[in-house]
PDB file of C-alpha atoms in Angstrom:
ATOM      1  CA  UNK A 137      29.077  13.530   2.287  1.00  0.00           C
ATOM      2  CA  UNK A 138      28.684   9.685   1.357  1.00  0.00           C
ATOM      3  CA  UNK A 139      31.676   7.890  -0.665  1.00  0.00           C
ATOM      4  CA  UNK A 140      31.334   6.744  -3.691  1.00  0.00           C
ATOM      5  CA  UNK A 141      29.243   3.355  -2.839  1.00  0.00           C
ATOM      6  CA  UNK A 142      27.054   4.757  -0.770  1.00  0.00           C
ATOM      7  CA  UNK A 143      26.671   7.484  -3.324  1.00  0.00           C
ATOM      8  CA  UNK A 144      26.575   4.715  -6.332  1.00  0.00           C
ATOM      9  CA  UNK A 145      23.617   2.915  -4.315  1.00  0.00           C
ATOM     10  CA  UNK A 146      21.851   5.583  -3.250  1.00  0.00           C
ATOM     11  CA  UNK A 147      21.774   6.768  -6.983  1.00  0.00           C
ATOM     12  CA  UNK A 148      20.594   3.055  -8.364  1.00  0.00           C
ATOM     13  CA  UNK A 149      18.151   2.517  -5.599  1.00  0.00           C
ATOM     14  CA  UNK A 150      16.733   6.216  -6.631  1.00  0.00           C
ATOM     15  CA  UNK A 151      17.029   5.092 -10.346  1.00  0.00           C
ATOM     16  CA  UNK A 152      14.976   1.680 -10.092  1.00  0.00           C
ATOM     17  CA  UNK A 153      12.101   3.355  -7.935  1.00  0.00           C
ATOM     18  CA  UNK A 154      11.174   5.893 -10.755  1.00  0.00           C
ATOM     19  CA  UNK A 155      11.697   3.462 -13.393  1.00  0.00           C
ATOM     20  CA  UNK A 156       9.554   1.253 -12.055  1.00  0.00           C
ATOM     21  CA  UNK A 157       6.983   3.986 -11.257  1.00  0.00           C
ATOM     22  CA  UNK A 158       6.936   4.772 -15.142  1.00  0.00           C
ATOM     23  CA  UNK A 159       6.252   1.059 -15.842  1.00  0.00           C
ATOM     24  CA  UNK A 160       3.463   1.265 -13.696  1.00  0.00           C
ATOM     25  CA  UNK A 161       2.316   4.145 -15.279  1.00  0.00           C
ATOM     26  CA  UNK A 162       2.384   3.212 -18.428  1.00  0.00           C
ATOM     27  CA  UNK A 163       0.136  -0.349 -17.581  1.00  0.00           C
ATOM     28  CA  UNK A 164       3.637  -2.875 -16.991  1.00  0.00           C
ATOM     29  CA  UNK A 165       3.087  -4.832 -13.986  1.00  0.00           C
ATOM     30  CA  UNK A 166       5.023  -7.493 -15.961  1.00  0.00           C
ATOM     31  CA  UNK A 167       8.047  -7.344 -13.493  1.00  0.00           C
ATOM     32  CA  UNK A 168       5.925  -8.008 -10.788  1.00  0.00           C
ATOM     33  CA  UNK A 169       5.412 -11.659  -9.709  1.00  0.00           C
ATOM     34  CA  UNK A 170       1.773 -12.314  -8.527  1.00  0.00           C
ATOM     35  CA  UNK A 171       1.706 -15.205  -6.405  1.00  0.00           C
ATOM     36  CA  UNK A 172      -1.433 -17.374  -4.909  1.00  0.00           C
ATOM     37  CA  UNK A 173      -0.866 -18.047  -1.197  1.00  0.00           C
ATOM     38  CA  UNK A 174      -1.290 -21.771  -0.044  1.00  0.00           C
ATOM     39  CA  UNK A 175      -3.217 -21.969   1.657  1.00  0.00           C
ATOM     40  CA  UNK A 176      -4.717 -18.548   1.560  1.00  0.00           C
ATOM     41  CA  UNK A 177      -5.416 -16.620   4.491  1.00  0.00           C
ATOM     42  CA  UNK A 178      -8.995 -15.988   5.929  1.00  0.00           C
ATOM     43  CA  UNK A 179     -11.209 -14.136   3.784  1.00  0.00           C
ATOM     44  CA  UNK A 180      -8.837 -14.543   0.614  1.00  0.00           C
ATOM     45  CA  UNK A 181     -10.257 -16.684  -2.130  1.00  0.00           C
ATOM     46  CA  UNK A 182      -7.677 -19.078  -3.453  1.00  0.00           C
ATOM     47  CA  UNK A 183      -7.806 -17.454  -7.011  1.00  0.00           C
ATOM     48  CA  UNK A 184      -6.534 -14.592  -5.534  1.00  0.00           C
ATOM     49  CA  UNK A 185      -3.385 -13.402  -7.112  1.00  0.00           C
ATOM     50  CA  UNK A 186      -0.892 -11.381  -4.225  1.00  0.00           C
ATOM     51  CA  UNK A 187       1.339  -8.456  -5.658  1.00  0.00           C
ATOM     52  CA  UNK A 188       2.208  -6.583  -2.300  1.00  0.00           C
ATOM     53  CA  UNK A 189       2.852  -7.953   1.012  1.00  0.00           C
ATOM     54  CA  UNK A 190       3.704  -5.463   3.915  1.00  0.00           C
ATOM     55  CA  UNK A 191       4.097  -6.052   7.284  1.00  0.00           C
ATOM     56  CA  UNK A 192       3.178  -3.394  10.506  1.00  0.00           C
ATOM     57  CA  UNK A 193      -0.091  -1.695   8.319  1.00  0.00           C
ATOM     58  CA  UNK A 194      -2.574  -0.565  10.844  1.00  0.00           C
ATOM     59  CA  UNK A 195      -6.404   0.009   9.383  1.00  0.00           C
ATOM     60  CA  UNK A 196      -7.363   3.025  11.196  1.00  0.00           C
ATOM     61  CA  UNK A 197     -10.417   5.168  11.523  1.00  0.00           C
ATOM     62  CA  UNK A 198     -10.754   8.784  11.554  1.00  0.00           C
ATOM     63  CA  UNK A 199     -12.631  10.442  14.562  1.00  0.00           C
ATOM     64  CA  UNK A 200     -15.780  12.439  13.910  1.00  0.00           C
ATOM     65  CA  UNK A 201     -14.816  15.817  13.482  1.00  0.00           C
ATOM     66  CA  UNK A 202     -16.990  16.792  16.627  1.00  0.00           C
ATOM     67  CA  UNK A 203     -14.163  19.134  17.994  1.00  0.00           C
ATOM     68  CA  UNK A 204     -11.657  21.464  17.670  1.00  0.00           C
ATOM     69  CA  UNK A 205      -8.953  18.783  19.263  1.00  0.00           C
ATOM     70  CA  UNK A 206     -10.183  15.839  17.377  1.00  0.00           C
ATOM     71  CA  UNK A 207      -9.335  16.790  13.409  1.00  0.00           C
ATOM     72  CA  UNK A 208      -6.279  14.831  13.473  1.00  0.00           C
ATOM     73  CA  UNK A 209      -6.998  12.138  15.884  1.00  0.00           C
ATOM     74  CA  UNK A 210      -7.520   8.756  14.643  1.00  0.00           C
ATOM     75  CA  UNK A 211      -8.312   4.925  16.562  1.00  0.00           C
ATOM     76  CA  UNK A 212      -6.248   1.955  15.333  1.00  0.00           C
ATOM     77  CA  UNK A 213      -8.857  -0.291  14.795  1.00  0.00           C
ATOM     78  CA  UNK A 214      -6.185  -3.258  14.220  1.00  0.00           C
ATOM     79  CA  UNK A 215      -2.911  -4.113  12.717  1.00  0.00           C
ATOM     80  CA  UNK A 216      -0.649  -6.771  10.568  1.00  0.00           C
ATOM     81  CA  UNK A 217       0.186  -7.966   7.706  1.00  0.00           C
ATOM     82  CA  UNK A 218      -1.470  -6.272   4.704  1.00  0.00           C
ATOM     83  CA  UNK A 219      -1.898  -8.063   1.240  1.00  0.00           C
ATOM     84  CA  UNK A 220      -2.812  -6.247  -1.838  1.00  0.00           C
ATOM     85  CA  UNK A 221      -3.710  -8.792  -4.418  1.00  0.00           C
ATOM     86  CA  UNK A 222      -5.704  -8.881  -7.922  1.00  0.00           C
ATOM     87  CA  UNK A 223      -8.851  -8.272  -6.571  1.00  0.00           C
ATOM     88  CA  UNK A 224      -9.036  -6.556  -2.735  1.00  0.00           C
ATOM     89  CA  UNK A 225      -7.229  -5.371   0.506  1.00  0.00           C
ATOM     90  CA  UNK A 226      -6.305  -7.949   3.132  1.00  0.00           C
ATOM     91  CA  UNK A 227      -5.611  -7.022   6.579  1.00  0.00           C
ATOM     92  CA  UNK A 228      -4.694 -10.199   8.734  1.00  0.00           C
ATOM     93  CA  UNK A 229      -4.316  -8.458  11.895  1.00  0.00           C
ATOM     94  CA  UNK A 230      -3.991  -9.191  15.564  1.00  0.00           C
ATOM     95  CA  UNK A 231      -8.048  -8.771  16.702  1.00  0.00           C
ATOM     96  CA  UNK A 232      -9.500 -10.220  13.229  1.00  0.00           C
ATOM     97  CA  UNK A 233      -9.084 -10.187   9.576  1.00  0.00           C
ATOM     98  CA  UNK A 234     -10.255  -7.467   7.279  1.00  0.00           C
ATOM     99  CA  UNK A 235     -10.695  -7.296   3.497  1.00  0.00           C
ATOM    100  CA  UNK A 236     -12.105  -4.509   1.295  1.00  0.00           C
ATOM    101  CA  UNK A 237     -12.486  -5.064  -2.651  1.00  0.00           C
ATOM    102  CA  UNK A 238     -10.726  -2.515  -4.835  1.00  0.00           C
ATOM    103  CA  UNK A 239     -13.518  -0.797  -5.983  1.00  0.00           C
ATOM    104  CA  UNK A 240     -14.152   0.440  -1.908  1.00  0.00           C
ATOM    105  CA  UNK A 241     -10.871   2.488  -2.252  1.00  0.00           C
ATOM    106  CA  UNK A 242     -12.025   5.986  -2.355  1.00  0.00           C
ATOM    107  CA  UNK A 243      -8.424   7.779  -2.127  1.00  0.00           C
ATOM    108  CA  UNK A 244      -4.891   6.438  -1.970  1.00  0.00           C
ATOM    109  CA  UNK A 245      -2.526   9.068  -0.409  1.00  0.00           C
ATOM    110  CA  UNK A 246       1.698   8.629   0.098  1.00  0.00           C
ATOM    111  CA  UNK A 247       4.370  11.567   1.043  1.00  0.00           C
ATOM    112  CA  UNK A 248       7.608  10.938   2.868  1.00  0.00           C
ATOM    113  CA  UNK A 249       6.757   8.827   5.608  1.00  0.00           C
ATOM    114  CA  UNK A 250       3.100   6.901   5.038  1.00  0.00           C
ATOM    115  CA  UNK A 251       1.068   6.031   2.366  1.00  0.00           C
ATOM    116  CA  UNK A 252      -2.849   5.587   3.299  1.00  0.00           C
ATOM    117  CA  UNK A 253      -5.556   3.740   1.654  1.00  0.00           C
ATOM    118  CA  UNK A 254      -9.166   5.231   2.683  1.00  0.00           C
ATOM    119  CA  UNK A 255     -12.164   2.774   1.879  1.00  0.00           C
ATOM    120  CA  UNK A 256     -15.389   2.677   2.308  1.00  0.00           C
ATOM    121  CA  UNK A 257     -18.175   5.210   3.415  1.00  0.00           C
ATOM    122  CA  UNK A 258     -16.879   5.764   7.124  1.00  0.00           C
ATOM    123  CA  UNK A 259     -13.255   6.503   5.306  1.00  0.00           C
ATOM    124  CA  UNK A 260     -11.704   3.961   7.259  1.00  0.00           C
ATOM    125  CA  UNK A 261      -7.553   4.122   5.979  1.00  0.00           C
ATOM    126  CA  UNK A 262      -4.894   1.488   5.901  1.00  0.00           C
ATOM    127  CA  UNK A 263      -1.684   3.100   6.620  1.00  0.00           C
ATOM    128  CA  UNK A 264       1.677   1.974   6.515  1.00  0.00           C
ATOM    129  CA  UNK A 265       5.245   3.664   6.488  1.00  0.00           C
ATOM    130  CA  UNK A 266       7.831   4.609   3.467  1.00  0.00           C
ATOM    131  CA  UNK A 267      10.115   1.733   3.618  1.00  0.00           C
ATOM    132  CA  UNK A 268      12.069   2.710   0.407  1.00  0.00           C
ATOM    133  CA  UNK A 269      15.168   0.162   1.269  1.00  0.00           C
ATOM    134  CA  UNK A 270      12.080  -2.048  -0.268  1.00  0.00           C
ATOM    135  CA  UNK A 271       9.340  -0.206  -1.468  1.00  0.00           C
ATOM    136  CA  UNK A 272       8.439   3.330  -1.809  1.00  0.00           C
ATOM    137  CA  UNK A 273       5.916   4.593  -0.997  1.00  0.00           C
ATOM    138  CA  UNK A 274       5.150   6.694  -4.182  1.00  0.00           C
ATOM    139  CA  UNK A 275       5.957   3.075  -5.906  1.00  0.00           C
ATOM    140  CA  UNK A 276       3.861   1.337  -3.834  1.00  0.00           C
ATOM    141  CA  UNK A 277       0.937   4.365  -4.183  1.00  0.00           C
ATOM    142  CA  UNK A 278       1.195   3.731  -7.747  1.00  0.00           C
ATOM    143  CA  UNK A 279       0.870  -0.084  -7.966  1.00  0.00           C
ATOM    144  CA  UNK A 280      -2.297   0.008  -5.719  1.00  0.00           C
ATOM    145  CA  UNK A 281      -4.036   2.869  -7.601  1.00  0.00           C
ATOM    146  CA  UNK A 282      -3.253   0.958 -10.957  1.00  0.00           C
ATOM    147  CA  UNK A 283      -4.940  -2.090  -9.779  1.00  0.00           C
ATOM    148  CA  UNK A 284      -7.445   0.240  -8.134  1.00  0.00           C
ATOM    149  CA  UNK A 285      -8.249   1.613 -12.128  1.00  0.00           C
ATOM    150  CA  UNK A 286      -8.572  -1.541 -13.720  1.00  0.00           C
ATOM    151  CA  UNK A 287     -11.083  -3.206 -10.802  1.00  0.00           C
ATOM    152  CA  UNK A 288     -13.180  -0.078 -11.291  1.00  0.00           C
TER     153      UNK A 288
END
C-alpha cells in the first residue's frame, strides 16, 4: 500500500499523462515549448524547431530473418541523445550522427517498457525506454506520430 502522497502523486502524475495525450490527440501541442538549439547539432538545420529531447536512444537494426534463432535479434548500430524536432529524427550518437525526416517513419510502436520508431526501407528502429517520472511512453508515442501526420 502507498500513503496518501505517494498515492496523491501517483494519481496526478497518472492524471497529467492522459490529459496531455488527449491534447495531443485532439491537434494541441500548444503546451509544448519548441525550442531552436544554438548552435544546432550536426545535421540539424538551424530552423529546426526541438519538441523532445531523450537521452540513452539506441538506433538499431533488425537482423534478416535468415533463421529460426535470429527473429528477435537486433545490432545496435549506435546510441545518444535523440531529438525529435519540427521536421526529422536526430540521433547524435557515440560513432556518428543520424537524422531521418518524418515522412521515413514507417511505424511508431510503445508498451510498458520501450517505444520504437522504425524508418526507412531496411526498418531500421530508434528505441528508447518508458521513463514516465518524465515522459511516457504512450505520451511520447503520441507526440511523434502527430508530428509524423502533419509532415506527411
Amino acid at each position: 500500500w502507498y500513503d496518501a502522497d505517494e498515492a496523491m502523486e501517483i494519481s496526478r502524475k497518472g492524471f497529467v499523462q492522459r490529459f496531455r495525450i488527449d491534447q495531443v490527440q485532439h491537434g494541441d501541442l500548444g503546451w509544448m515549448r519548441p525550442v531552436a538549439l544554438e548552435p544546432p547539432p550536426p545535421l540539424m538545420a538551424p530552423s529546426e524547431k526541438v519538441y523532445l529531447a531523450v537521452d540513452n536512444v539506441s538506433l538499431q537494426q533488425p537482423a534478416q530473418n535468415s533463421g529460426f534463432l535470429s527473429l528477435n535479434e537486433v545490432t545496435v548500430l549506435d546510441s545518444g541523445t535523440f531529438y525529435v524536432t519540427s521536421s526529422r529524427l536526430h540521433l547524435i550518437g557515440g560513432r556518428r550522427d543520424w537524422a531521418n525526416r518524418l515522412n521515413e517513419i514507417r511505424d511508431i510502436e510503445h508498451d510498458q517498457t520501450h517505444w520504437r520508431i522504425y524508418v526507412g526501407a531496411s526498418r531500421q528502429c530508434y528505441s528508447g525506454l518508458n521513463d514516465p517520472d518524465h515522459l511516457d511512453a504512450q505520451l511520447f508515442a503520441a507526440i511523434v506520430k502527430f508530428l509524423w501526420k502533419e509532415e506527411v
